[in-house]
XYZ file of C-alpha atoms in Angstrom:
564
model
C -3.477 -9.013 -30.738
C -2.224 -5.718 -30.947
C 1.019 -4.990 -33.075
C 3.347 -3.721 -30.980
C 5.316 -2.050 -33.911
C 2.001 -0.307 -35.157
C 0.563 0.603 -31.643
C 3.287 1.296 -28.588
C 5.567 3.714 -30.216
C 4.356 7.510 -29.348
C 2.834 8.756 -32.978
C 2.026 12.493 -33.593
C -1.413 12.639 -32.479
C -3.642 13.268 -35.434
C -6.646 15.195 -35.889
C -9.438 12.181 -35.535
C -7.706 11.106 -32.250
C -7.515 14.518 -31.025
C -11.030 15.464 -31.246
C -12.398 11.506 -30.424
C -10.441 12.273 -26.938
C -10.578 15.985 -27.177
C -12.305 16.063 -23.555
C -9.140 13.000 -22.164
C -6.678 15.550 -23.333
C -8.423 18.150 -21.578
C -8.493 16.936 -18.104
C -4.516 15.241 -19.160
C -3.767 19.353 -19.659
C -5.749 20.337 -16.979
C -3.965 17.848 -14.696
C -0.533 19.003 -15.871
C -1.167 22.845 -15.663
C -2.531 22.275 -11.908
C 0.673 20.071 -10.822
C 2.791 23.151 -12.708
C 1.393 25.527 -10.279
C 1.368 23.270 -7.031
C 4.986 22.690 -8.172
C 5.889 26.821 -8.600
C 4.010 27.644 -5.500
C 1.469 29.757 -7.349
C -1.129 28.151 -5.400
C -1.297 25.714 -2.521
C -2.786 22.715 -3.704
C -3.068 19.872 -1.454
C -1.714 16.297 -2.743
C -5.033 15.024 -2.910
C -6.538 17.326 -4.905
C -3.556 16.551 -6.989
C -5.088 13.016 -7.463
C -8.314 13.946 -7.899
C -7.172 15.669 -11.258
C -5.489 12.544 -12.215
C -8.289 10.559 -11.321
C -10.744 12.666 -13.531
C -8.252 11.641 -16.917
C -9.270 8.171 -16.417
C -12.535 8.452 -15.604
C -13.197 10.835 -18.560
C -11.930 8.260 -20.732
C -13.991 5.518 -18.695
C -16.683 7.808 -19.768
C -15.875 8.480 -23.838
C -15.848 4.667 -23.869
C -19.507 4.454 -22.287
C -21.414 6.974 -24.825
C -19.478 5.733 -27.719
C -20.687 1.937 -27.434
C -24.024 3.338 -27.372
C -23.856 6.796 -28.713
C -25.046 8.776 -25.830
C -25.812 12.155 -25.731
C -22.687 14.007 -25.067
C -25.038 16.158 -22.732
C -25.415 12.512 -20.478
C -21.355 12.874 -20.791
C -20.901 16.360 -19.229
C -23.377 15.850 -16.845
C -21.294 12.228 -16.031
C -18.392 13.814 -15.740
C -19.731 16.859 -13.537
C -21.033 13.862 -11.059
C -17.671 12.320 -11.138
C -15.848 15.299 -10.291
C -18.267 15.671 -7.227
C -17.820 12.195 -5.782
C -14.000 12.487 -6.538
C -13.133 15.624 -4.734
C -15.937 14.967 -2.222
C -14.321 11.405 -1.108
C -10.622 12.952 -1.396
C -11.477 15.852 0.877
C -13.348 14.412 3.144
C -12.500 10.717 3.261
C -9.104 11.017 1.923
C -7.871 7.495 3.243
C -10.159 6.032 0.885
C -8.170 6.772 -1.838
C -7.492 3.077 -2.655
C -11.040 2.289 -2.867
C -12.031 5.139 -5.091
C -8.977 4.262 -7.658
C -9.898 0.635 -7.521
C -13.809 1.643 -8.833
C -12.513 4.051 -11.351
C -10.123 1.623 -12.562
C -12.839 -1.089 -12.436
C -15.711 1.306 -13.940
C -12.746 1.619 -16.710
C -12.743 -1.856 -17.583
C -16.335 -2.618 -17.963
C -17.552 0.681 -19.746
C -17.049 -0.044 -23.275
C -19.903 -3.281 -22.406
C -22.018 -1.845 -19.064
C -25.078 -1.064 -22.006
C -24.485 -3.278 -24.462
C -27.279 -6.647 -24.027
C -25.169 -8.990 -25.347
C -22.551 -11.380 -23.831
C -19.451 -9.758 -24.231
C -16.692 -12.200 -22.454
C -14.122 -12.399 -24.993
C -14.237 -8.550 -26.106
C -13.922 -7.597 -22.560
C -11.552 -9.681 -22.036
C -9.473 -8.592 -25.017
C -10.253 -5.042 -24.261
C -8.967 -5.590 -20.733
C -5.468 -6.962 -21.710
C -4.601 -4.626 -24.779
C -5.360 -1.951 -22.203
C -3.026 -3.353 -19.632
C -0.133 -4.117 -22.445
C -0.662 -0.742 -23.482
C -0.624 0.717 -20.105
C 2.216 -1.097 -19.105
C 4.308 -0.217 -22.337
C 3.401 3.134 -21.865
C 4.407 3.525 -18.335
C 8.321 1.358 -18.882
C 8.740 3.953 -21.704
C 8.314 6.840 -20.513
C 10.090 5.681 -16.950
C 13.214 4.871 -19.424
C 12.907 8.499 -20.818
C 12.828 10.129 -17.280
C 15.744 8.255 -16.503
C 17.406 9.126 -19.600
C 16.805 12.869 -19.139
C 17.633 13.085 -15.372
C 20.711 11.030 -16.248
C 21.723 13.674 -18.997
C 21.208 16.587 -16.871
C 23.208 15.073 -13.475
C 25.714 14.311 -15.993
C 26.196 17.466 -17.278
C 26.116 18.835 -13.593
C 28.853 16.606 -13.238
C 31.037 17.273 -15.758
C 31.046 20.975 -16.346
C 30.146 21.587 -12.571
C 27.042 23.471 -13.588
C 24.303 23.777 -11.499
C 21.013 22.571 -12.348
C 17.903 23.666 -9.968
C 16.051 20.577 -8.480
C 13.069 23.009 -10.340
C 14.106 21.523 -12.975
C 14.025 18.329 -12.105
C 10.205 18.518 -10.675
C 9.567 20.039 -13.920
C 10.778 16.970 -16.223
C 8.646 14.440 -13.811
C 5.588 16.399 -14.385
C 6.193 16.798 -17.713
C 6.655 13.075 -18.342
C 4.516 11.443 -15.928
C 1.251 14.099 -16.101
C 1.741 14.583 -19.618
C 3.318 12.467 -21.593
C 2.515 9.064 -20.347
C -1.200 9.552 -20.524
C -0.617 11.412 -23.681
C 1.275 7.678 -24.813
C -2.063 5.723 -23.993
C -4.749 8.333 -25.535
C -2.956 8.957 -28.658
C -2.663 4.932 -29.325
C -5.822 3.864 -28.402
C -7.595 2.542 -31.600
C -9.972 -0.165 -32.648
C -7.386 -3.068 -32.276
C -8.051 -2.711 -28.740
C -10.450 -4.815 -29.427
C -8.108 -7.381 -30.913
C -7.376 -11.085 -30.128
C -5.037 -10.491 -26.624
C -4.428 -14.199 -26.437
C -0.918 -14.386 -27.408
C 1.665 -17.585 -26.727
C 3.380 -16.298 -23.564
C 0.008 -15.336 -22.233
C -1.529 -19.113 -22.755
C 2.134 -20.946 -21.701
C 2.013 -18.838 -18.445
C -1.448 -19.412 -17.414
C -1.994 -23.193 -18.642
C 1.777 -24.058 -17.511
C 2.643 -21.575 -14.225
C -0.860 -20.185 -12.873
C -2.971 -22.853 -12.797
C -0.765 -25.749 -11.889
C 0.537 -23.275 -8.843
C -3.149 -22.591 -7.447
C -3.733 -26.455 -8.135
C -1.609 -27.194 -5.311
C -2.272 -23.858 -3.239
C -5.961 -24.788 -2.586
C -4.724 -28.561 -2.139
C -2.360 -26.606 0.895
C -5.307 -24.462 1.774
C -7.380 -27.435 2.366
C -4.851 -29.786 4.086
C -4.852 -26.590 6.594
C -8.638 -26.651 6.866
C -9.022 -29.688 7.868
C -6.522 -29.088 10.409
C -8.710 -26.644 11.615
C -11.422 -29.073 11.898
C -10.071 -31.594 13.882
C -8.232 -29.857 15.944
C -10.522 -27.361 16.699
C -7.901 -24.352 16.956
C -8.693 -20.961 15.635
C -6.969 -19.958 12.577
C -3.835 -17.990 12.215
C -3.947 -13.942 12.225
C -2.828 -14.336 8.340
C -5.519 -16.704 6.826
C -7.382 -13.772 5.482
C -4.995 -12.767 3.061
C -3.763 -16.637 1.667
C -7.608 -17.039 0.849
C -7.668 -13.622 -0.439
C -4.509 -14.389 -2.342
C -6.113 -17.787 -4.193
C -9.572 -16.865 -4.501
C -9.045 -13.067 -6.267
C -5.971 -14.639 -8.508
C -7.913 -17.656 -8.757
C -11.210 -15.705 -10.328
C -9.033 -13.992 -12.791
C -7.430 -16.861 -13.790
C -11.000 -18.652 -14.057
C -12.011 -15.697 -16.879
C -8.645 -16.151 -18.937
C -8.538 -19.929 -18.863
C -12.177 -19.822 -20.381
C -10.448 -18.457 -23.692
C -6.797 -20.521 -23.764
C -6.328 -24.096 -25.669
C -7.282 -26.573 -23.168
C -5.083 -29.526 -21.583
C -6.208 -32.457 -18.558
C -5.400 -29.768 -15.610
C -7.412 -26.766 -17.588
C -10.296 -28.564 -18.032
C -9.999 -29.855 -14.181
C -9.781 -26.135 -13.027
C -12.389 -25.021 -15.549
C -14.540 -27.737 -13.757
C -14.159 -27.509 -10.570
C -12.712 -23.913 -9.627
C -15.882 -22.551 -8.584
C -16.329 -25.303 -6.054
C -13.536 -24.787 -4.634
C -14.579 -21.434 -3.107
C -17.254 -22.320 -0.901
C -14.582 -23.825 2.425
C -12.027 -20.686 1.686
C -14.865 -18.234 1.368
C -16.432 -19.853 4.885
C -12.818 -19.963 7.095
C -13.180 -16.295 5.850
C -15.506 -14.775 7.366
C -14.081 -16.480 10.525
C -10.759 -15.600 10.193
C -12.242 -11.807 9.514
C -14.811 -12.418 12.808
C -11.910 -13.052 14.931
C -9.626 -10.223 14.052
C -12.524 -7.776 14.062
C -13.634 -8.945 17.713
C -10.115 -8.571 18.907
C -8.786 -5.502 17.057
C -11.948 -4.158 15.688
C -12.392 -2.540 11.642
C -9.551 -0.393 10.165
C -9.734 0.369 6.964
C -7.408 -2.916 5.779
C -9.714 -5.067 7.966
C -12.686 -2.822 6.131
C -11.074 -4.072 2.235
C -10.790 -7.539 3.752
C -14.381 -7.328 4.613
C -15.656 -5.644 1.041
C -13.900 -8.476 -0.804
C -15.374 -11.118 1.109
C -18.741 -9.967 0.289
C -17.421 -9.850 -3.305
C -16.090 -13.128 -3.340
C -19.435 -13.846 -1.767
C -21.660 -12.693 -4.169
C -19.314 -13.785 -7.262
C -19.022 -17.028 -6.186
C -23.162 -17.260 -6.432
C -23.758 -15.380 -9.696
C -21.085 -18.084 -10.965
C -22.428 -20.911 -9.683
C -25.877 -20.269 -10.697
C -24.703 -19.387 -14.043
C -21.760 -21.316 -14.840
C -22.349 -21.672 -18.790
C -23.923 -18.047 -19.207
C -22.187 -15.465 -16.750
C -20.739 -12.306 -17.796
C -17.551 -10.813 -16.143
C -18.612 -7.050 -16.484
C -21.180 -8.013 -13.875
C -18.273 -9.479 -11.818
C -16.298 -5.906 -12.611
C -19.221 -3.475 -12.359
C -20.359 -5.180 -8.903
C -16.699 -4.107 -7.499
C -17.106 -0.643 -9.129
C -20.612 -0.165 -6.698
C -18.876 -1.995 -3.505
C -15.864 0.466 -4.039
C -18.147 3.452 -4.564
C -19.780 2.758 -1.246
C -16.473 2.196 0.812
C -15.523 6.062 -0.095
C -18.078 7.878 -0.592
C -21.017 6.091 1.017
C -22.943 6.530 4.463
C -20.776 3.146 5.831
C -17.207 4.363 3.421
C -14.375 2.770 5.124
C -12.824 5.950 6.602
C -16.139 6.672 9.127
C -16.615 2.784 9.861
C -12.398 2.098 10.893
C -12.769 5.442 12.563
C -16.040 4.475 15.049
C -14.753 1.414 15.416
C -11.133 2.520 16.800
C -12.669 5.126 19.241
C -15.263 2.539 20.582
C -12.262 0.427 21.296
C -10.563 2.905 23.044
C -13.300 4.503 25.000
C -14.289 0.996 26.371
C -10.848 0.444 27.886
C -11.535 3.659 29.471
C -14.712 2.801 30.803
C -13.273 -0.317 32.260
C -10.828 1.472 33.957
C -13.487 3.884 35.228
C -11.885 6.939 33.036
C -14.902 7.913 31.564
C -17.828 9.728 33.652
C -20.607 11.859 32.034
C -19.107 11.926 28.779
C -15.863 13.420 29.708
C -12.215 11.636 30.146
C -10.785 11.748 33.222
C -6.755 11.638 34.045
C -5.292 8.346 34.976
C -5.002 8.599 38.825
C -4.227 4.723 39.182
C -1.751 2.793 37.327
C -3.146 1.052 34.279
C -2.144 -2.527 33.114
C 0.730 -3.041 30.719
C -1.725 -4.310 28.236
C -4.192 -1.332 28.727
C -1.482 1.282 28.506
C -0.040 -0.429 25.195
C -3.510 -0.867 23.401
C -4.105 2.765 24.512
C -0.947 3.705 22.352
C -1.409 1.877 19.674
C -5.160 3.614 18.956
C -4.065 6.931 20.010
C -1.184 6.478 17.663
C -4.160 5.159 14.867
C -6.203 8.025 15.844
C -3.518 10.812 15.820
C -3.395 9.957 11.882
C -7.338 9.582 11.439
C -9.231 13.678 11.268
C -12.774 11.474 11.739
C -11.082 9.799 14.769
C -9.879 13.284 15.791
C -13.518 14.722 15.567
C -15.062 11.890 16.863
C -13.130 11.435 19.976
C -12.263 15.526 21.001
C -16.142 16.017 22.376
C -14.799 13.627 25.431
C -11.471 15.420 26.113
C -13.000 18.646 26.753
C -12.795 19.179 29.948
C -9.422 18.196 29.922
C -7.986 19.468 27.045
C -9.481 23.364 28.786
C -7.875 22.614 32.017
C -4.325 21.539 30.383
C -4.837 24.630 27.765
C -4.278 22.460 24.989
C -6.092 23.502 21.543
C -6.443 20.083 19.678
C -6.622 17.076 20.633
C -4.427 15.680 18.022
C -1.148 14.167 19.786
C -1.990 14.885 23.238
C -4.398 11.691 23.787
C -1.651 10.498 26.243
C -0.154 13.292 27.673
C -3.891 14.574 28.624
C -4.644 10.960 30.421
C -1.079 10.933 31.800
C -0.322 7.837 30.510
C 3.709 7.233 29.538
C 3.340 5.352 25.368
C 3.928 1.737 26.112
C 5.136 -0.631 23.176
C 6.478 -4.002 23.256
C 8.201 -5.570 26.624
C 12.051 -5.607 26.174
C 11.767 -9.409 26.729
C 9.255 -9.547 24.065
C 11.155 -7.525 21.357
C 14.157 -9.868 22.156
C 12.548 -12.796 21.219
C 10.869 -11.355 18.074
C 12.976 -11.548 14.560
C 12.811 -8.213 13.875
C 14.176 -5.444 16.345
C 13.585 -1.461 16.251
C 15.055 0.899 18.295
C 14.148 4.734 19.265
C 15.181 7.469 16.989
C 16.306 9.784 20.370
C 19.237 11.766 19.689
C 22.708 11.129 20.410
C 25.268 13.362 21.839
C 27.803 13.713 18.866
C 30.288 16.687 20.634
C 34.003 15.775 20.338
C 33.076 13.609 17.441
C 34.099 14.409 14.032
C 32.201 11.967 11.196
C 28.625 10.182 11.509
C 28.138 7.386 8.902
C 25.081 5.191 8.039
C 25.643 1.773 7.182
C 23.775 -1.668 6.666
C 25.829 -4.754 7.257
C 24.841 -8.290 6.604
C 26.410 -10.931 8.046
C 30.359 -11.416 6.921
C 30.412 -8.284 5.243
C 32.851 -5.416 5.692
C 32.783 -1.567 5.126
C 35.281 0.505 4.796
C 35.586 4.016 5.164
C 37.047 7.026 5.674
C 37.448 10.565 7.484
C 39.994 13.141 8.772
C 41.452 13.904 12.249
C 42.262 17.365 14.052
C 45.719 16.965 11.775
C 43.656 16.219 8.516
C 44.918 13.383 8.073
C 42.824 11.078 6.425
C 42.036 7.767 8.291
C 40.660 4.461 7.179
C 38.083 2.303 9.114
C 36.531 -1.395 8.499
C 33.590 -2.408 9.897
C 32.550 -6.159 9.713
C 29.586 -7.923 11.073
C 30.698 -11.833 12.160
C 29.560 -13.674 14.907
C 26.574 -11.097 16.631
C 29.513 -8.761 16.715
C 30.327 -5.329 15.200
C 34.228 -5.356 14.614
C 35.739 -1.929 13.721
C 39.454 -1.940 12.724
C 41.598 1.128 13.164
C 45.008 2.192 12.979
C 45.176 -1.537 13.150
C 43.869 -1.987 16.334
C 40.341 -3.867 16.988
C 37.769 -2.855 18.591
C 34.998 -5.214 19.471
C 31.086 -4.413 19.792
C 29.499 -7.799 21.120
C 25.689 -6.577 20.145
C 23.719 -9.491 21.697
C 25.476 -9.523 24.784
C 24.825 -5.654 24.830
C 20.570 -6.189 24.408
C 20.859 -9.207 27.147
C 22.302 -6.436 29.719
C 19.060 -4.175 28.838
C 16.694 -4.145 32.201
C 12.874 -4.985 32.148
C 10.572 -3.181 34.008
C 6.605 -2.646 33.352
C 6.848 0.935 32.231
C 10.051 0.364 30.011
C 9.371 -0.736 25.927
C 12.062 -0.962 23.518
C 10.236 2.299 21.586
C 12.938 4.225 24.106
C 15.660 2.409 24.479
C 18.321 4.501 23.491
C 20.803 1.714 21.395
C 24.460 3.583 21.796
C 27.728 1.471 22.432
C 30.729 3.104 23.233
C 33.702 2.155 23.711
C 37.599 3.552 22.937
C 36.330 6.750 21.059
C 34.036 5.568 19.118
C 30.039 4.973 19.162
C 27.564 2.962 17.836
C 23.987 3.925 17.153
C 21.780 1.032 16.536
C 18.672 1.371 14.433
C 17.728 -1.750 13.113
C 18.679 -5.450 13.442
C 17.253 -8.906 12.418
C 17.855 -12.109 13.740
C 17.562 -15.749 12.192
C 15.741 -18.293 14.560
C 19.317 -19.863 15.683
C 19.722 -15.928 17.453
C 22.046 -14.897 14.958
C 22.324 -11.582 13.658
C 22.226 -11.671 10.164
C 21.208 -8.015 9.313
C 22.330 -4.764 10.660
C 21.641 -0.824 10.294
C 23.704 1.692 12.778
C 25.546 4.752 12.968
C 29.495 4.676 13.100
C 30.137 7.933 14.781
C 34.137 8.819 14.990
């Protein structure tokens, strides 16, 4: 394993590291010199070309790995890179809600590139590789969060102190500093042949023999119980099932690879054996649970990740079973790296496939409602259906934030969007169909746990302090303010019973908050997206924001406006 004493303190780079990475620290200056002159306005960059540069660090080091294992013409490296650099900026620009995708290849692609040419089987230096990279990483990124903190610490301090000011300029400057230079400056100017090490240390082995293993032991004993539920019941699954089979079988995979490689015990051996079995049902009430929620909802790009990793877990869960005593993980790692690729940068990315399938959605609740004639959207003339007119919200809310949405969809407003003068489409999906945004019923939002309200505004004339606060049940605030006189005055707030209870001047004044939401009236047009949450009551208001409920109806949480 790697000496911690040796390896994670920052050294003074010397010159074999510099000119081994000389092209890592290149992009890592390149990277910092761009966010110095997004960050002095010297040039308008947007943010993600800003993450394309950071991008290009790690995949220039994914890169120096590569040719080294097999010493590769450097000219195969530039011409890498220059590819790279391409597909980055290409799927940033373009498809920039792919983001997660592309970082999870490069990341992947990072992993695997020290072994995608080498012949032989390569588990346990991969998987040493992997985890001196991550404890280095990791180390890295705590200490140079603990020197940020240290240095914006000193300078509020002194701001404090000898009431000096300090320009938030300066402040940008120290988290660019830190975070585009030094931390990857930390990782390149450490990274050595002990990478290569024995990663298997005693923590490592006690928490995967003694925490991991037992705890998906009796996950996929839960996930099964539930299965067969489904069976003989015959119900659907819950909206969630995706992501508790997602949860076992990616964890579970990983786990597989390190337990290969730890001292083995009765339940290590029993997972060794019979992990990959264990796949097959989940993998199966996935692709149902994703088959539902794509025939109701249709593909976004979550639904889209959901889908990738199935075929992953798909086509992992043969290569494993057909090879159980000879697999290699890089093939595991380097198939994510091409399924990533493809979901941003590809003909089907994720961006163009969540986008077609959103607008299809919404231009078939048009057609059902006859809205749609020759191509072009015509004004709602006849009142829609609660459900229509909060389905149409909730895409044209999806769409507002979606450009390929945008472009896809603004062909069939033309007509309209001439006749109302209106220049984009972009936020005026509803006001060109005439359509009033419809959320959740009143009675609904009730009911539910969790309660919103609108942000409208609030007539604050004649009052003289606005305060934010978050209560929890039993606790009181107290604060303070001055009157015309300037005399300073002291308030508590306390939150007991569903009830707001403000004491001042010693007098109490009672806000009874669930009695308040039972008053609120229902009608089809009316959502709780505009109810406007003020009490008032002896010269003083309260603006709710937020508030959640237990299942006994009990308010246990609280966020509001005191204005006095």
């Amino acid at each position: 394993m790697i000496e911690l004493n040796k390896l994670l303190f920052l050294k003074r780079i010397n010159k074999n590291n510099l000119k081994e990475f000389a092209t890592v620290y290149f992009f890592i200056f390149l990277n910092t010199l761009v966010f110095l002159i997004d960050s002095f306005n010297l040039i308008n960059i947007s943010s993600y070309t800003l993450t394309g540069f950071y991008l290009l660090i790690i995949i220039s080091l994914a890169f120096k790995f590569l040719i080294e294992s097999r010493k590769v013409n450097i000219f195969y490296y530039i011409l890498a890179m220059f590819i790279s650099a391409i597909i980055i900026f290409s799927s940033l620009t373009f498809y920039p809600d792919n983001i997660p995708f592309l970082l999870t290849a490069i990341c992947s692609f990072l992993f695997i590139s020290p072994f995608v040419l080498k012949k032989e089987n390569s588990n346990t230096k991969f998987l040493n590789f992997s985890l001196n990279l991550i404890y280095l990483s990791c180390f890295a990124l705590f200490s140079t969060f603990i020197l940020f903190l240290g240095l914006y610490g000193t300078f509020k301090t002194i701001a404090y102190l000898f009431e000096f000011g300090i320009s938030n300029r300066i402040y940008e400057l120290i988290t660019i500093l830190i975070f585009c230079a030094i931390l990857p400056i930390f990782i390149v100017s450490n990274l050595n042949r002990k990478l290569y090490a024995d990663a298997f240390n005693k923590p490592l082995v006690f928490f995967v023999s003694n925490i991991l293993i037992p705890i998906l032991t009796i996950y996929i004993f839960i996930l099964y119980l539930y299965f067969l539920k489904i069976i003989f019941t015959f119900e659907l699954p819950k909206g969630e099932l995706s992501t508790l089979i997602l949860a076992y079988a990616i964890l579970g995979i990983f786990v597989y690879f390190l337990s290969l490689k730890i001292p083995t015990n009765k339940l290590v051996n029993l997972y060794k054996k019979f992990f990959i079995y264990t796949l097959f049902l989940p993998i199966v009430f996935l692709y149902i649970a994703i088959f539902i929620r794509v025939k109701e909802y249709g593909i976004t790009e979550p639904r889209y990740a959901i889908i990738l990793t199935a075929f992953w877990l798909t086509l992992s869960f043969i290569y494993l079973l057909k090879n159980k005593n000879g697999f290699e993980i890089k093939y595991i790692f380097l198939l994510i790296t091409f399924l990533c690729l493809f979901a941003s940068i590809g003909t089907f990315n994720a961006s163009k496939v969540a986008s077609k399938s959103q607008v299809e959605r919404f231009k078939q609740i048009l057609v059902v409602n006859q809205l749609l004639k020759n191509n072009q959207v015509l004004a709602v003339k006849k009142d829609l259906s609660y459900e229509n007119k909060k389905e149409l919200t909730q895409l044209s809310s999806y769409i507002n934030s979606n450009s390929l949405a945008i472009q896809e969809l603004e062909p069939y407003f033309k007509e309209l969007m001439d006749k109302n003068n209106k220049k984009t489409l972009r936020y005026n999906i509803l006001v060109l169909l005439q359509i009033e945004p419809t959320y959740s019923k009143i009675e609904d939002s009730i009911k539910s746990n969790n309660i919103a309200f609108s942000k409208e505004m609030v007539d604050i004339s004649n009052y003289k302090k606005v305060i934010k606060l978050q209560l929890i049940e039993k606790q009181t605030e107290k604060v303070f303010y001055k009157n015309e006189l300037k005399t300073q005055i002291e308030v508590s707030v306390r939150l007991d019973k569903n009830k707001l209870i403000i004491n001042k001047k010693e007098k109490e004044i009672v806000f009874n908050i669930l009695e308040y939401l039972n008053t609120l009236e229902y009608n089809e047009t009316t959502n709780f997206g505009y109810i406007k949450a003020v009490l008032e009551k002896e010269g003083i208001k309260i603006r709710i924001e937020y508030l959640n409920k237990n299942n006994s109806n009990e308010i246990k949480n609280c966020t509001f406006y005191l204005i006095l």
